[in-house]
Tab-separated table of C-alpha atoms in Angstrom:
chain	number	residue	atom	x	y	z
A	1	UNK	CA	95.576	135.148	27.254
A	2	UNK	CA	98.055	137.680	28.676
A	3	UNK	CA	97.888	141.318	27.576
A	4	UNK	CA	95.915	140.239	24.516
A	5	UNK	CA	98.480	137.621	23.507
A	6	UNK	CA	97.714	133.910	23.209
A	7	UNK	CA	100.412	132.096	25.205
A	8	UNK	CA	101.084	128.426	24.426
A	9	UNK	CA	103.078	126.586	27.088
A	10	UNK	CA	104.669	123.157	26.697
A	11	UNK	CA	102.422	120.096	26.919
A	12	UNK	CA	103.875	117.374	29.112
A	13	UNK	CA	100.616	115.741	30.231
A	14	UNK	CA	98.739	113.609	27.668
A	15	UNK	CA	100.242	115.905	25.015
A	16	UNK	CA	97.366	118.265	25.807
A	17	UNK	CA	98.121	120.044	29.078
A	18	UNK	CA	100.976	121.222	31.239
A	19	UNK	CA	101.590	119.693	34.663
A	20	UNK	CA	104.075	120.839	37.336
A	21	UNK	CA	105.631	123.559	35.200
A	22	UNK	CA	106.336	121.441	32.132
A	23	UNK	CA	109.024	118.948	31.149
A	24	UNK	CA	111.647	120.790	33.201
A	25	UNK	CA	109.753	122.477	36.010
A	26	UNK	CA	111.302	124.202	39.014
A	27	UNK	CA	111.439	120.833	40.810
A	28	UNK	CA	114.032	119.584	38.307
A	29	UNK	CA	116.362	122.568	38.600
A	30	UNK	CA	119.506	123.024	40.677
A	31	UNK	CA	118.815	126.021	42.901
A	32	UNK	CA	121.521	128.398	44.073
A	33	UNK	CA	122.103	128.657	47.826
A	34	UNK	CA	121.848	132.329	48.745
A	35	UNK	CA	122.143	131.894	52.506
A	36	UNK	CA	122.467	129.031	54.969
A	37	UNK	CA	122.519	129.129	58.763
A	38	UNK	CA	121.718	126.926	61.758
A	39	UNK	CA	117.943	127.111	61.361
A	40	UNK	CA	117.385	127.394	57.623
A	41	UNK	CA	118.426	127.927	54.044
A	42	UNK	CA	117.440	130.348	51.264
A	43	UNK	CA	117.494	129.110	47.661
A	44	UNK	CA	117.065	130.945	44.351
A	45	UNK	CA	116.399	129.934	40.760
A	46	UNK	CA	116.358	132.191	37.705
A	47	UNK	CA	114.094	130.862	34.948
A	48	UNK	CA	114.976	132.372	31.539
A	49	UNK	CA	112.351	134.061	29.384
A	50	UNK	CA	110.541	131.553	27.189
A	51	UNK	CA	111.360	128.497	29.297
A	52	UNK	CA	108.521	125.964	28.871
A	53	UNK	CA	106.658	128.720	26.993
A	54	UNK	CA	106.399	131.270	29.815
A	55	UNK	CA	107.009	134.953	29.057
A	56	UNK	CA	109.639	136.884	30.979
A	57	UNK	CA	112.586	135.981	33.141
A	58	UNK	CA	111.303	134.791	36.510
A	59	UNK	CA	113.504	134.906	39.595
A	60	UNK	CA	112.111	132.633	42.304
A	61	UNK	CA	113.311	132.511	45.913
A	62	UNK	CA	112.375	129.958	48.565
A	63	UNK	CA	113.346	130.222	52.233
A	64	UNK	CA	113.054	127.209	54.542
A	65	UNK	CA	113.234	127.867	58.281
A	66	UNK	CA	112.963	125.482	61.261
A	67	UNK	CA	111.683	127.004	64.508
A	68	UNK	CA	111.811	125.930	68.146
A	69	UNK	CA	108.063	125.199	68.197
A	70	UNK	CA	108.440	122.297	65.722
A	71	UNK	CA	107.475	124.282	62.624
A	72	UNK	CA	108.883	124.310	59.117
A	73	UNK	CA	108.246	127.711	57.548
A	74	UNK	CA	108.404	127.881	53.737
A	75	UNK	CA	108.360	131.330	52.147
A	76	UNK	CA	108.164	131.512	48.329
A	77	UNK	CA	108.657	134.710	46.385
A	78	UNK	CA	109.005	135.533	42.691
A	79	UNK	CA	109.532	138.473	40.381
A	80	UNK	CA	109.343	138.708	36.592
A	81	UNK	CA	110.657	140.929	33.812
A	82	UNK	CA	107.459	140.485	31.763
A	83	UNK	CA	103.839	139.741	32.601
A	84	UNK	CA	103.545	135.994	33.204
A	85	UNK	CA	101.840	133.550	35.555
A	86	UNK	CA	103.234	132.126	38.797
A	87	UNK	CA	101.625	129.518	41.046
A	88	UNK	CA	104.263	127.724	43.109
A	89	UNK	CA	103.695	124.984	45.675
A	90	UNK	CA	105.457	122.466	47.906
A	91	UNK	CA	104.732	118.894	46.802
A	92	UNK	CA	106.108	117.074	49.870
A	93	UNK	CA	104.689	113.625	50.625
A	94	UNK	CA	103.728	112.795	54.227
A	95	UNK	CA	103.104	109.627	56.203
A	96	UNK	CA	103.076	110.416	59.917
A	97	UNK	CA	103.599	106.753	60.789
A	98	UNK	CA	107.007	106.921	59.086
A	99	UNK	CA	108.161	107.448	55.531
A	100	UNK	CA	108.345	103.706	54.872
A	101	UNK	CA	105.166	102.710	56.729
A	102	UNK	CA	103.221	102.241	53.500
A	103	UNK	CA	99.561	102.200	52.547
A	104	UNK	CA	98.219	100.381	55.606
A	105	UNK	CA	99.561	103.077	57.942
A	106	UNK	CA	98.517	105.894	55.618
A	107	UNK	CA	94.935	104.666	55.754
A	108	UNK	CA	95.046	104.978	59.561
A	109	UNK	CA	95.308	108.781	59.312
A	110	UNK	CA	92.474	111.189	59.897
A	111	UNK	CA	92.330	114.404	57.882
A	112	UNK	CA	90.488	117.709	58.114
A	113	UNK	CA	90.513	120.545	55.557
A	114	UNK	CA	88.640	123.776	56.222
A	115	UNK	CA	86.834	124.107	52.907
A	116	UNK	CA	83.211	124.075	51.754
A	117	UNK	CA	84.034	123.619	48.061
A	118	UNK	CA	86.450	122.026	45.613
A	119	UNK	CA	87.101	123.143	42.052
A	120	UNK	CA	85.194	121.033	39.543
A	121	UNK	CA	87.384	119.174	37.020
A	122	UNK	CA	86.903	117.314	33.734
A	123	UNK	CA	88.084	113.812	32.790
A	124	UNK	CA	91.669	115.120	32.439
A	125	UNK	CA	91.532	116.653	35.942
A	126	UNK	CA	91.500	120.158	34.433
A	127	UNK	CA	89.239	122.720	36.179
A	128	UNK	CA	86.055	123.635	34.343
A	129	UNK	CA	85.682	126.956	36.163
A	130	UNK	CA	82.881	125.606	38.317
A	131	UNK	CA	82.770	124.593	41.967
A	132	UNK	CA	81.370	121.612	43.850
A	133	UNK	CA	79.915	121.945	47.335
A	134	UNK	CA	81.446	119.162	49.415
A	135	UNK	CA	78.738	118.929	52.106
A	136	UNK	CA	77.255	115.435	52.157
A	137	UNK	CA	79.823	114.019	49.705
A	138	UNK	CA	82.964	111.874	50.034
A	139	UNK	CA	84.968	115.074	49.542
A	140	UNK	CA	83.649	116.655	52.734
A	141	UNK	CA	86.643	116.959	55.092
A	142	UNK	CA	85.380	120.135	56.720
A	143	UNK	CA	85.093	120.793	60.468
A	144	UNK	CA	85.492	117.171	61.662
A	145	UNK	CA	88.455	114.774	61.146
A	146	UNK	CA	87.673	112.008	58.645
A	147	UNK	CA	89.294	108.564	58.591
A	148	UNK	CA	91.143	108.156	55.295
A	149	UNK	CA	90.799	104.382	55.243
A	150	UNK	CA	87.021	104.545	55.392
A	151	UNK	CA	86.845	107.174	52.665
A	152	UNK	CA	89.274	105.489	50.291
A	153	UNK	CA	87.307	102.253	50.462
A	154	UNK	CA	84.517	104.206	48.776
A	155	UNK	CA	86.631	106.591	46.691
A	156	UNK	CA	88.720	104.012	44.886
A	157	UNK	CA	90.672	106.477	42.723
A	158	UNK	CA	91.670	108.467	45.786
A	159	UNK	CA	91.872	112.207	46.258
A	160	UNK	CA	93.497	114.620	43.820
A	161	UNK	CA	91.425	117.730	44.330
A	162	UNK	CA	91.877	121.450	44.932
A	163	UNK	CA	90.064	122.524	48.093
A	164	UNK	CA	88.942	126.162	48.278
A	165	UNK	CA	89.990	126.924	51.838
A	166	UNK	CA	88.702	129.532	54.269
A	167	UNK	CA	91.296	132.265	54.819
A	168	UNK	CA	91.073	134.988	57.435
A	169	UNK	CA	91.367	138.217	55.388
A	170	UNK	CA	93.977	136.590	53.106
A	171	UNK	CA	96.310	136.208	56.078
A	172	UNK	CA	98.161	133.073	57.124
A	173	UNK	CA	95.411	130.775	58.382
A	174	UNK	CA	95.339	127.208	59.683
A	175	UNK	CA	93.648	125.299	56.869
A	176	UNK	CA	94.309	121.591	57.404
A	177	UNK	CA	95.227	118.998	60.019
A	178	UNK	CA	96.309	115.376	59.765
A	179	UNK	CA	96.623	112.886	62.621
A	180	UNK	CA	97.943	109.339	63.009
A	181	UNK	CA	96.390	107.922	66.141
A	182	UNK	CA	98.688	104.911	66.692
A	183	UNK	CA	101.841	107.050	66.799
A	184	UNK	CA	100.098	110.135	68.171
A	185	UNK	CA	101.797	112.303	65.534
A	186	UNK	CA	99.936	115.236	64.006
A	187	UNK	CA	100.572	117.779	61.283
A	188	UNK	CA	98.930	121.206	61.051
A	189	UNK	CA	99.224	123.380	57.952
A	190	UNK	CA	98.751	127.151	57.802
A	191	UNK	CA	98.993	129.230	54.642
A	192	UNK	CA	98.042	132.500	52.951
A	193	UNK	CA	96.951	130.730	49.744
A	194	UNK	CA	93.266	130.243	48.846
A	195	UNK	CA	93.627	126.621	47.763
A	196	UNK	CA	95.231	123.352	48.794
A	197	UNK	CA	95.570	120.290	46.584
A	198	UNK	CA	94.869	117.144	48.582
A	199	UNK	CA	96.539	114.181	46.860
A	200	UNK	CA	96.750	110.578	48.056
A	201	UNK	CA	99.611	109.343	45.847
A	202	UNK	CA	97.285	107.648	43.397
A	203	UNK	CA	99.921	107.558	40.630
A	204	UNK	CA	102.571	105.812	42.725
A	205	UNK	CA	103.306	102.164	41.774
A	206	UNK	CA	100.408	99.785	42.494
A	207	UNK	CA	101.893	96.582	43.948
A	208	UNK	CA	98.514	94.863	43.553
A	209	UNK	CA	99.047	95.148	39.809
A	210	UNK	CA	102.619	93.869	39.997
A	211	UNK	CA	104.191	97.319	39.658
A	212	UNK	CA	107.607	97.805	41.261
A	213	UNK	CA	107.627	100.203	44.236
A	214	UNK	CA	109.792	103.302	44.170
A	215	UNK	CA	112.941	102.805	46.211
A	216	UNK	CA	113.113	105.233	49.119
A	217	UNK	CA	115.709	106.029	51.748
A	218	UNK	CA	116.952	103.184	53.957
A	219	UNK	CA	115.370	100.684	51.564
A	220	UNK	CA	111.792	101.884	52.071
A	221	UNK	CA	109.244	101.082	49.383
A	222	UNK	CA	106.976	103.904	48.228
A	223	UNK	CA	103.652	102.715	46.807
A	224	UNK	CA	100.233	103.873	45.653
A	225	UNK	CA	98.298	105.606	48.450
A	226	UNK	CA	101.210	105.138	50.825
A	227	UNK	CA	101.410	108.874	51.549
A	228	UNK	CA	99.501	112.113	51.100
A	229	UNK	CA	100.217	115.663	49.952
A	230	UNK	CA	98.682	118.974	50.999
A	231	UNK	CA	99.906	121.444	48.379
A	232	UNK	CA	98.995	125.043	49.198
A	233	UNK	CA	98.416	127.122	46.068
A	234	UNK	CA	96.067	129.294	44.102
A	235	UNK	CA	93.567	127.326	42.050
A	236	UNK	CA	94.978	125.283	39.132
A	237	UNK	CA	94.439	126.676	35.605
A	238	UNK	CA	93.417	129.993	37.156
A	239	UNK	CA	94.708	131.995	34.178
A	240	UNK	CA	91.910	130.493	32.071
A	241	UNK	CA	89.119	131.219	34.573
A	242	UNK	CA	88.395	134.828	35.440
A	243	UNK	CA	86.377	133.796	38.514
A	244	UNK	CA	89.459	132.161	40.125
A	245	UNK	CA	92.010	134.078	42.238
A	246	UNK	CA	94.517	135.571	39.798
A	247	UNK	CA	97.945	133.990	39.243
A	248	UNK	CA	99.112	136.757	36.878
A	249	UNK	CA	102.363	138.421	37.931
A	250	UNK	CA	103.446	141.788	36.483
A	251	UNK	CA	106.986	143.236	36.453
A	252	UNK	CA	106.188	145.763	39.200
A	253	UNK	CA	104.786	143.102	41.557
A	254	UNK	CA	106.087	140.346	43.817
A	255	UNK	CA	104.593	136.905	44.267
A	256	UNK	CA	104.378	135.946	47.952
A	257	UNK	CA	103.415	132.519	49.255
A	258	UNK	CA	103.840	131.432	52.872
A	259	UNK	CA	103.109	128.010	54.329
A	260	UNK	CA	103.860	126.626	57.781
A	261	UNK	CA	104.013	122.921	58.619
A	262	UNK	CA	103.689	122.379	62.369
A	263	UNK	CA	104.345	118.941	63.864
A	264	UNK	CA	103.502	117.507	67.255
A	265	UNK	CA	102.676	114.405	69.286
A	266	UNK	CA	99.407	113.826	71.078
A	267	UNK	CA	100.166	112.093	74.361
A	268	UNK	CA	96.567	111.207	75.138
A	269	UNK	CA	96.218	108.969	72.080
A	270	UNK	CA	92.851	110.373	71.009
A	271	UNK	CA	91.850	112.333	67.924
A	272	UNK	CA	90.672	115.166	70.155
A	273	UNK	CA	94.301	116.346	70.139
A	274	UNK	CA	93.795	117.909	66.733
């Protein structure tokens, strides 16, 4: 409900829900290059009013910047001509052992997410409005790095959950770290968003069931649980839950989302590096 009006968006998931912005989300659009220089690029997309059912014309801008301290800064902004909802994210897949290293190497990673709770979901993975305390469960990734291989042996369907992270006064805060001990590579993520979706590529092709892997660059094969995502965001389905951080955007406002991916190598070869 927006301003007393019942808004019906397109249903591209099980003919019941909308996933990733609909049939033609922002990820499927050709974005205009506004500016490009040696260390980054700024892109813009104008989504017409009514596209996928959303009110208002939304102008979205994303700036990618590489810095000398091995960081990729992503800054997302949006404005609208009519009250609507905006909840953008970056859905990059990571495998610190190498993009073609596959499931075996992905399971060698350790992961830590600074969150005490996840949003509770139903059988369609839609939030109920409730929360689950992760302490003492397989979803507890808080404070100490957890070996993914050990967890996924017990959590057979993998992770696809929104973690309610701990922000410092809504400022950009380090919320997650991943580490691959054999290569020594680590990834640290900082953001100003209250949630992060942790996803272990559960819907990628399952070679154990005879499914054909996705063909990646240089002939790499991308498979189920061969990579992970850490998608900073506000909570999914927040418009339908008044107790969630709001994703409503009004014409006189600007949506602002910052996330920083910092990469490094631990020379000592121990998980204490992260």
